[in-house]
mmCIF file of C-alpha atoms in Angstrom:
data_model
loop_
_atom_site.group_PDB
_atom_site.id
_atom_site.type_symbol
_atom_site.label_atom_id
_atom_site.label_comp_id
_atom_site.label_asym_id
_atom_site.label_seq_id
_atom_site.Cartn_x
_atom_site.Cartn_y
_atom_site.Cartn_z
ATOM 1 C CA UNK I 1378 25.497 -1.330 31.303
ATOM 2 C CA UNK I 1379 27.345 -3.260 34.009
ATOM 3 C CA UNK I 1380 28.371 -5.961 31.547
ATOM 4 C CA UNK I 1381 29.651 -3.309 29.141
ATOM 5 C CA UNK I 1382 31.604 -1.646 31.951
ATOM 6 C CA UNK I 1383 33.136 -4.976 32.952
ATOM 7 C CA UNK I 1384 34.179 -5.649 29.367
ATOM 8 C CA UNK I 1385 35.818 -2.245 29.032
ATOM 9 C CA UNK I 1386 37.569 -2.437 32.385
ATOM 10 C CA UNK I 1387 38.867 -5.954 31.730
ATOM 11 C CA UNK I 1388 41.253 -4.493 29.157
ATOM 12 C CA UNK I 1389 42.293 -1.332 30.959
ATOM 13 C CA UNK I 1390 42.198 -2.080 34.680
ATOM 14 C CA UNK I 1391 42.327 -5.683 35.858
ATOM 15 C CA UNK I 1392 41.995 -4.440 39.438
ATOM 16 C CA UNK I 1393 38.694 -2.652 38.792
ATOM 17 C CA UNK I 1394 37.440 -5.545 36.644
ATOM 18 C CA UNK I 1395 38.156 -7.966 39.485
ATOM 19 C CA UNK I 1396 36.367 -5.670 41.956
ATOM 20 C CA UNK I 1397 33.335 -5.398 39.660
ATOM 21 C CA UNK I 1398 33.263 -9.158 38.996
ATOM 22 C CA UNK I 1399 33.411 -9.942 42.721
ATOM 23 C CA UNK I 1400 30.819 -7.312 43.684
ATOM 24 C CA UNK I 1401 27.857 -8.830 45.519
ATOM 25 C CA UNK I 1402 25.245 -7.147 43.296
ATOM 26 C CA UNK I 1403 26.994 -6.914 39.929
ATOM 27 C CA UNK I 1404 29.163 -10.039 40.048
ATOM 28 C CA UNK I 1405 26.422 -12.611 39.368
ATOM 29 C CA UNK I 1406 25.161 -10.724 36.305
ATOM 30 C CA UNK I 1407 28.686 -10.459 34.892
ATOM 31 C CA UNK I 1408 29.357 -14.143 35.558
ATOM 32 C CA UNK I 1409 26.078 -15.153 33.881
ATOM 33 C CA UNK I 1410 26.937 -13.051 30.831
ATOM 34 C CA UNK I 1411 30.463 -14.451 30.598
ATOM 35 C CA UNK I 1412 29.280 -18.039 30.991
ATOM 36 C CA UNK I 1413 26.032 -18.204 28.977
ATOM 37 C CA UNK I 1414 25.414 -14.735 27.511
ATOM 38 C CA UNK I 1415 22.446 -14.659 29.860
ATOM 39 C CA UNK I 1416 20.763 -11.670 31.506
ATOM 40 C CA UNK I 1417 18.802 -11.855 34.770
ATOM 41 C CA UNK I 1418 15.081 -11.227 34.403
ATOM 42 C CA UNK I 1419 15.389 -8.245 36.737
ATOM 43 C CA UNK I 1420 17.963 -6.762 34.347
ATOM 44 C CA UNK I 1421 15.622 -7.281 31.404
ATOM 45 C CA UNK I 1422 12.799 -5.571 33.258
ATOM 46 C CA UNK I 1423 15.046 -2.684 34.290
ATOM 47 C CA UNK I 1424 16.364 -2.241 30.737
ATOM 48 C CA UNK I 1425 12.841 -2.271 29.307
ATOM 49 C CA UNK I 1426 11.615 0.192 31.909
ATOM 50 C CA UNK I 1427 14.481 2.599 31.252
ATOM 51 C CA UNK I 1428 14.009 2.406 27.486
ATOM 52 C CA UNK I 1429 10.288 3.030 27.889
ATOM 53 C CA UNK I 1430 10.844 5.950 30.254
ATOM 54 C CA UNK I 1431 13.482 7.447 27.968
ATOM 55 C CA UNK I 1432 11.214 7.204 24.961
ATOM 56 C CA UNK I 1433 8.269 8.635 26.921
ATOM 57 C CA UNK I 1434 10.422 11.590 27.976
ATOM 58 C CA UNK I 1435 11.552 12.114 24.392
ATOM 59 C CA UNK I 1436 7.957 12.069 23.179
ATOM 60 C CA UNK I 1437 6.810 14.351 26.009
ATOM 61 C CA UNK I 1438 9.512 16.884 25.201
ATOM 62 C CA UNK I 1439 9.152 16.925 21.435
ATOM 63 C CA UNK I 1440 5.745 15.411 20.688
ATOM 64 C CA UNK I 1441 4.588 15.629 17.100
ATOM 65 C CA UNK I 1442 7.012 18.426 16.187
ATOM 66 C CA UNK I 1443 9.883 16.045 15.524
ATOM 67 C CA UNK I 1444 8.068 12.867 14.574
ATOM 68 C CA UNK I 1445 10.741 12.193 11.949
ATOM 69 C CA UNK I 1446 13.315 11.872 14.763
ATOM 70 C CA UNK I 1447 11.058 10.157 17.282
ATOM 71 C CA UNK I 1448 10.022 7.291 15.004
ATOM 72 C CA UNK I 1449 13.602 5.984 14.481
ATOM 73 C CA UNK I 1450 14.205 6.305 18.228
ATOM 74 C CA UNK I 1451 11.120 4.173 18.873
ATOM 75 C CA UNK I 1452 12.280 1.544 16.385
ATOM 76 C CA UNK I 1453 15.743 1.416 17.934
ATOM 77 C CA UNK I 1454 14.272 1.112 21.443
ATOM 78 C CA UNK I 1455 11.978 -1.694 20.270
ATOM 79 C CA UNK I 1456 14.876 -3.520 18.578
ATOM 80 C CA UNK I 1457 17.003 -3.284 21.720
ATOM 81 C CA UNK I 1458 14.141 -4.559 23.886
ATOM 82 C CA UNK I 1459 13.523 -7.486 21.545
ATOM 83 C CA UNK I 1460 17.217 -8.360 21.588
ATOM 84 C CA UNK I 1461 17.438 -8.172 25.390
ATOM 85 C CA UNK I 1462 14.343 -10.339 25.846
ATOM 86 C CA UNK I 1463 15.634 -12.885 23.305
ATOM 87 C CA UNK I 1464 18.671 -13.602 25.503
ATOM 88 C CA UNK I 1465 18.403 -16.502 27.965
ATOM 89 C CA UNK I 1466 17.470 -15.809 31.583
ATOM 90 C CA UNK I 1467 20.264 -16.021 34.112
#
């Protein structure tokens, strides 16, 4: 999400992009993405955890009633996780 925000802000607000790129927590992740398209392992773990929690909440709310909608959501979440984990570690 931070990398996406940096990409969007680079076109609209150079000042905010510079602030985000120089931030002590977010800056290294943005620099790693810009240099090697790499994601820190902690970012991969956080992304996987959030996808898992989101899917668990979706399943807890709707259960078997909307299995037709939940199955594509599970496949999309799995595809995103596989893509994130296929990127090099920063």
